[in-house]
Short mmCIF file of C-alpha atoms in Angstrom, two decimals:
data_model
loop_
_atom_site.label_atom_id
_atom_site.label_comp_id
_atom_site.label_asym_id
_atom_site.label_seq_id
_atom_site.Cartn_x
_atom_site.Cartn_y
_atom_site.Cartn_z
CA UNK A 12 29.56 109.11 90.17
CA UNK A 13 31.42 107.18 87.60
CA UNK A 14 31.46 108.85 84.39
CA UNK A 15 29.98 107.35 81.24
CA UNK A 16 32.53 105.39 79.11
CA UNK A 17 32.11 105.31 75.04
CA UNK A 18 33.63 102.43 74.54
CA UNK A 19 33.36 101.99 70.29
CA UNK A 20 31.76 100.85 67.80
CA UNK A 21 31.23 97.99 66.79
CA UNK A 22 31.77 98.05 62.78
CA UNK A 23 33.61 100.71 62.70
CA UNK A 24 36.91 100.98 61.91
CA UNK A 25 36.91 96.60 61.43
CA UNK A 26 40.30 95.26 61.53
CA UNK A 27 42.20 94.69 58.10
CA UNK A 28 41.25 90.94 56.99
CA UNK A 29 43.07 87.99 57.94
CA UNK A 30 44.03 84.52 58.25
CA UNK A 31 42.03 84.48 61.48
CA UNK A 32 39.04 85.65 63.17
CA UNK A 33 39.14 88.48 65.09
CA UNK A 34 37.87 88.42 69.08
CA UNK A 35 37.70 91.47 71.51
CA UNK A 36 36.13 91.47 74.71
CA UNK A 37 34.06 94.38 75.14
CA UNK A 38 32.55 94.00 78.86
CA UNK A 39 33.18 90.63 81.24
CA UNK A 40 31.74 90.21 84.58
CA UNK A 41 31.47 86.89 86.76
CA UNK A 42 29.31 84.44 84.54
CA UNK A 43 29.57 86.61 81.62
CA UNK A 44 31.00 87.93 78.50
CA UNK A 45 30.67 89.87 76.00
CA UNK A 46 32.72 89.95 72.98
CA UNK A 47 32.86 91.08 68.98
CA UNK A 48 33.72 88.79 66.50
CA UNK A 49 34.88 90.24 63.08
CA UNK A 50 35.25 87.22 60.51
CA UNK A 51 35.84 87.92 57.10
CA UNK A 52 35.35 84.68 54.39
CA UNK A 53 36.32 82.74 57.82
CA UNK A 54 34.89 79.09 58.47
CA UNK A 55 35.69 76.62 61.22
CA UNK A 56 38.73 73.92 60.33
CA UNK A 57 36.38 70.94 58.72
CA UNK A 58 35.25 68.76 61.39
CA UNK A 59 35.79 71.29 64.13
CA UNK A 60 33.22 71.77 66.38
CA UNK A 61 32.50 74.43 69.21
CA UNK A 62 31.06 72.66 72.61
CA UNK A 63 30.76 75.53 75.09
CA UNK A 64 30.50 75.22 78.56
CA UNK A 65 28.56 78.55 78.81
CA UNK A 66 25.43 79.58 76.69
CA UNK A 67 25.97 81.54 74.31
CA UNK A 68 23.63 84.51 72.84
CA UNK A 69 24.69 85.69 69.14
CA UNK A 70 23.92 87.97 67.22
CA UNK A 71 24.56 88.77 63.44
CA UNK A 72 25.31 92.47 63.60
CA UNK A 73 26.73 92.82 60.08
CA UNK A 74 27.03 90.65 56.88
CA UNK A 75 26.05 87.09 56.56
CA UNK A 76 26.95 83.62 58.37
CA UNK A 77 25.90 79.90 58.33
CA UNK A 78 25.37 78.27 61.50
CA UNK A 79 25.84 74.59 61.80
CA UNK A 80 25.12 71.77 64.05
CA UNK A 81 25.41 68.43 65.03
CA UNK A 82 21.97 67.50 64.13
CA UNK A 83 22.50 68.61 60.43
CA UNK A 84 20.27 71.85 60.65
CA UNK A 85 22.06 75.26 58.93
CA UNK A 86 21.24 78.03 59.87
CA UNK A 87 21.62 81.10 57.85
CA UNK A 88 21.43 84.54 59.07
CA UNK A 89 21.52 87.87 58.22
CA UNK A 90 21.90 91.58 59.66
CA UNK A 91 19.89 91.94 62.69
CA UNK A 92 19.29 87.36 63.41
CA UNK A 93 20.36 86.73 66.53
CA UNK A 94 20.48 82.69 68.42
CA UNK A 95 20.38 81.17 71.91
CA UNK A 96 23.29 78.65 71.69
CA UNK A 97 22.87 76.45 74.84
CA UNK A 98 26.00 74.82 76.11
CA UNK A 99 27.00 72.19 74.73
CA UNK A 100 25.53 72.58 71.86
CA UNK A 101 27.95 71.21 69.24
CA UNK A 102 28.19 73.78 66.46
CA UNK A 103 30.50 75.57 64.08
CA UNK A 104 30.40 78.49 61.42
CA UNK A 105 30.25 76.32 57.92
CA UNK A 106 30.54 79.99 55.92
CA UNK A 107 30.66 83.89 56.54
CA UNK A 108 31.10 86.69 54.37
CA UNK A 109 33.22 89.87 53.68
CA UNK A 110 33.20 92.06 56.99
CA UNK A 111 31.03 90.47 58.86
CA UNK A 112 30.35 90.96 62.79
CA UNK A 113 29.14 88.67 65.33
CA UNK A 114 28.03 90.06 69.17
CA UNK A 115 28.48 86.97 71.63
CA UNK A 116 27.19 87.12 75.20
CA UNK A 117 28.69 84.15 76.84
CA UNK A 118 26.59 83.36 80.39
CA UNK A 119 26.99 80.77 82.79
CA UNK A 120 23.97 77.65 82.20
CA UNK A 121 21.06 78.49 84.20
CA UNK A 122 20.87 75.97 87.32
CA UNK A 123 24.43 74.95 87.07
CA UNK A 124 27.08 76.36 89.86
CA UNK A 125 29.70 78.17 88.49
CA UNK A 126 32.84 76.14 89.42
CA UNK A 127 36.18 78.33 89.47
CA UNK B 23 21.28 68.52 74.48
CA UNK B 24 19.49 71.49 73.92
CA UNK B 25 19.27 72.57 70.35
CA UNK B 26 19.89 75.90 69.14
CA UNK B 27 16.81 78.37 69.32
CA UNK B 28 16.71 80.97 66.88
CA UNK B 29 15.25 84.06 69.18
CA UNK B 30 14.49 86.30 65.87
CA UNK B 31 15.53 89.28 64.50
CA UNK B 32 16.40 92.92 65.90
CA UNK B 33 15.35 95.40 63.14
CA UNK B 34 12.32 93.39 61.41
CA UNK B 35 9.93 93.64 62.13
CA UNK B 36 9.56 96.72 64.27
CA UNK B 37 6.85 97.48 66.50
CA UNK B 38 4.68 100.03 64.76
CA UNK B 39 5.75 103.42 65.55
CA UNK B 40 3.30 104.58 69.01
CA UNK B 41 3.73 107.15 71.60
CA UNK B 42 6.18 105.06 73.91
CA UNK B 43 9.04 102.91 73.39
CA UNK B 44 9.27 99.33 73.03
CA UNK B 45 10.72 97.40 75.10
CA UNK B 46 11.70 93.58 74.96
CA UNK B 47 13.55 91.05 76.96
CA UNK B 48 15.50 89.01 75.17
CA UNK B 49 17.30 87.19 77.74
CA UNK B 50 17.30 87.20 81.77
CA UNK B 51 19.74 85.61 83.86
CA UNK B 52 20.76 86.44 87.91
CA UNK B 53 22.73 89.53 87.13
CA UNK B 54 21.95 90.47 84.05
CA UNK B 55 18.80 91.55 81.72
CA UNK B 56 19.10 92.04 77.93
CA UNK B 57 16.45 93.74 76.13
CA UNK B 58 15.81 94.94 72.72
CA UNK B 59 14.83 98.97 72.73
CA UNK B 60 12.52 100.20 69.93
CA UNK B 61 12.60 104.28 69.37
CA UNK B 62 11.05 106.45 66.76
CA UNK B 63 11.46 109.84 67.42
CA UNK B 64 10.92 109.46 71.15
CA UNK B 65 12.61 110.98 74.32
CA UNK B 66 12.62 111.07 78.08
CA UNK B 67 10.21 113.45 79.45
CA UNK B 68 11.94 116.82 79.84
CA UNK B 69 13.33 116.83 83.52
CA UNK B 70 13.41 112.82 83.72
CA UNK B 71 16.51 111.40 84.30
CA UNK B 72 17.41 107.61 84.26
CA UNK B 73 19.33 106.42 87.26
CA UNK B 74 20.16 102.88 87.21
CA UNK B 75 20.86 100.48 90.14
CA UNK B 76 22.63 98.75 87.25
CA UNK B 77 25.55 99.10 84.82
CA UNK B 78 24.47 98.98 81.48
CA UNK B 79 25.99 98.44 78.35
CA UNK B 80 24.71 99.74 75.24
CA UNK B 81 24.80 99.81 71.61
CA UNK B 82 22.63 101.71 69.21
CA UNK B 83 22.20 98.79 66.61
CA UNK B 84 20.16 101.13 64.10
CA UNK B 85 19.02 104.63 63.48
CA UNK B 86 20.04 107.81 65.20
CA UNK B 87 20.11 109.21 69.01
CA UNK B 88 21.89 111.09 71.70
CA UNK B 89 22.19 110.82 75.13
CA UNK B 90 22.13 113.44 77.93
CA UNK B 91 24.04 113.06 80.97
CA UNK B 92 23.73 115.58 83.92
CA UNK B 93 26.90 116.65 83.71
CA UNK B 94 26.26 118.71 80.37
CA UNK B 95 28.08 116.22 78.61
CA UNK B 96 25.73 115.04 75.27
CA UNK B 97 27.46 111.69 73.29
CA UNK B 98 25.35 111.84 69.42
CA UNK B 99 25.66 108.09 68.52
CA UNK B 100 25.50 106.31 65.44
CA UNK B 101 24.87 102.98 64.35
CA UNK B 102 27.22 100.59 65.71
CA UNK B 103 28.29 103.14 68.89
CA UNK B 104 28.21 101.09 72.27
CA UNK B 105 28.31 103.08 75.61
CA UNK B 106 28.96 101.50 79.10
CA UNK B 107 26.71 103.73 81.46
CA UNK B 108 27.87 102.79 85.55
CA UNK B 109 25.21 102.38 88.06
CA UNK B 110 23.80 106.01 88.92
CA UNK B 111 25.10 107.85 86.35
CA UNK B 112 22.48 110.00 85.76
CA UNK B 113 21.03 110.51 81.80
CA UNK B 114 18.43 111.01 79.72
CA UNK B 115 17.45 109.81 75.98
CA UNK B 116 17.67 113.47 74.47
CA UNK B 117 16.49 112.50 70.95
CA UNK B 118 16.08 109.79 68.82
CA UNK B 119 15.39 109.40 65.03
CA UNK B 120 12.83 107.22 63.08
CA UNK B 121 13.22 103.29 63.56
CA UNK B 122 15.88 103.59 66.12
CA UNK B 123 16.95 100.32 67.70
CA UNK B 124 19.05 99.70 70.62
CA UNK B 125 20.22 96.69 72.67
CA UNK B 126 20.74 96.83 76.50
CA UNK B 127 22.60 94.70 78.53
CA UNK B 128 22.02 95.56 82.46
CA UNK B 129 24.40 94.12 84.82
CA UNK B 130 24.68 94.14 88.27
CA UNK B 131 27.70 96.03 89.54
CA UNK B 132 30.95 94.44 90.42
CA UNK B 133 30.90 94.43 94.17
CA UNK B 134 34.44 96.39 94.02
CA UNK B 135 36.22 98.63 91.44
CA UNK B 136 38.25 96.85 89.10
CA UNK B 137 41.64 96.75 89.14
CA UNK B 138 43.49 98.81 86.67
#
């Protein structure tokens, strides 16, 4: 029997602050992933837009973000908000604050084969 | 294209405090199952032990708990602590504190040990 594994924590200790988002992968299995996303005053370059192949569940573990997308809607969210992404969904992160962490589970589209 | 769903928030509103858990789904794919845990002050029958066909990953998003494993062994998490439990490791929830929240991600196992 395989033993259990602590593998962190998620908003503690956060990386020092940056010029660029930080990404770790915390688990990743075929047709998923699971990663932590420390941003801190980050945005995405102006006119930059995610279009994911996979969908994409997030959620706002700590501090504050603004979603965008494509359509015009914002979304802003706070500690504890979490969003179904669907791919390609255009979207991008118009504004986050000071230490704030993102979960991401990244699956493969319902109905769609995975192609490797 | 799909929009973006917003699926709600973790920690509010909880479920008023009753004499189980809660337990929601938040998202269900082939392979994996992420739910949404609710404790206050709850714990697994004494004697009951969890074993899981699955691995599950999982972080204690709010609140207070610790978990048992058979082996003695007793991890005392706090918010933000994520755990990977394998496939029938055997545990128990030994205590929890008030509004405790936890998110589970249950994944089938990987057909063969990874590579290391």
């Amino acid at each position: 029997m395989r033993p259990p594994t602590r593998t962190g924590n998620l908003v503690s200790p956060l990386p020092a602050p940056g010029s660029e988002e930080h990404f770790d992968t915390l688990l990743a299995r075929p047709g998923l992933r699971l990663e932590r996303i420390v941003s801190h005053l980050h945005a995405s370059p102006p006119g930059f837009w995610y279009e994911q192949a996979d969908d994409e569940w997030v959620l706002l573990v700590q501090g504050e973000a603004e979603l965008a997308f494509d359509d015009g809607k914002v979304l802003a969210l706070r500690a504890g908000d979490h969003v179904t992404i669907p791919a390609g969904c255009r979207h991008r992160v118009a504004r986050t604050g000071r230490d704030t962490v993102w979960l991401a589970l990244h699956v493969t589209p319902e109905a769609t084969a995975p192609d490797s």
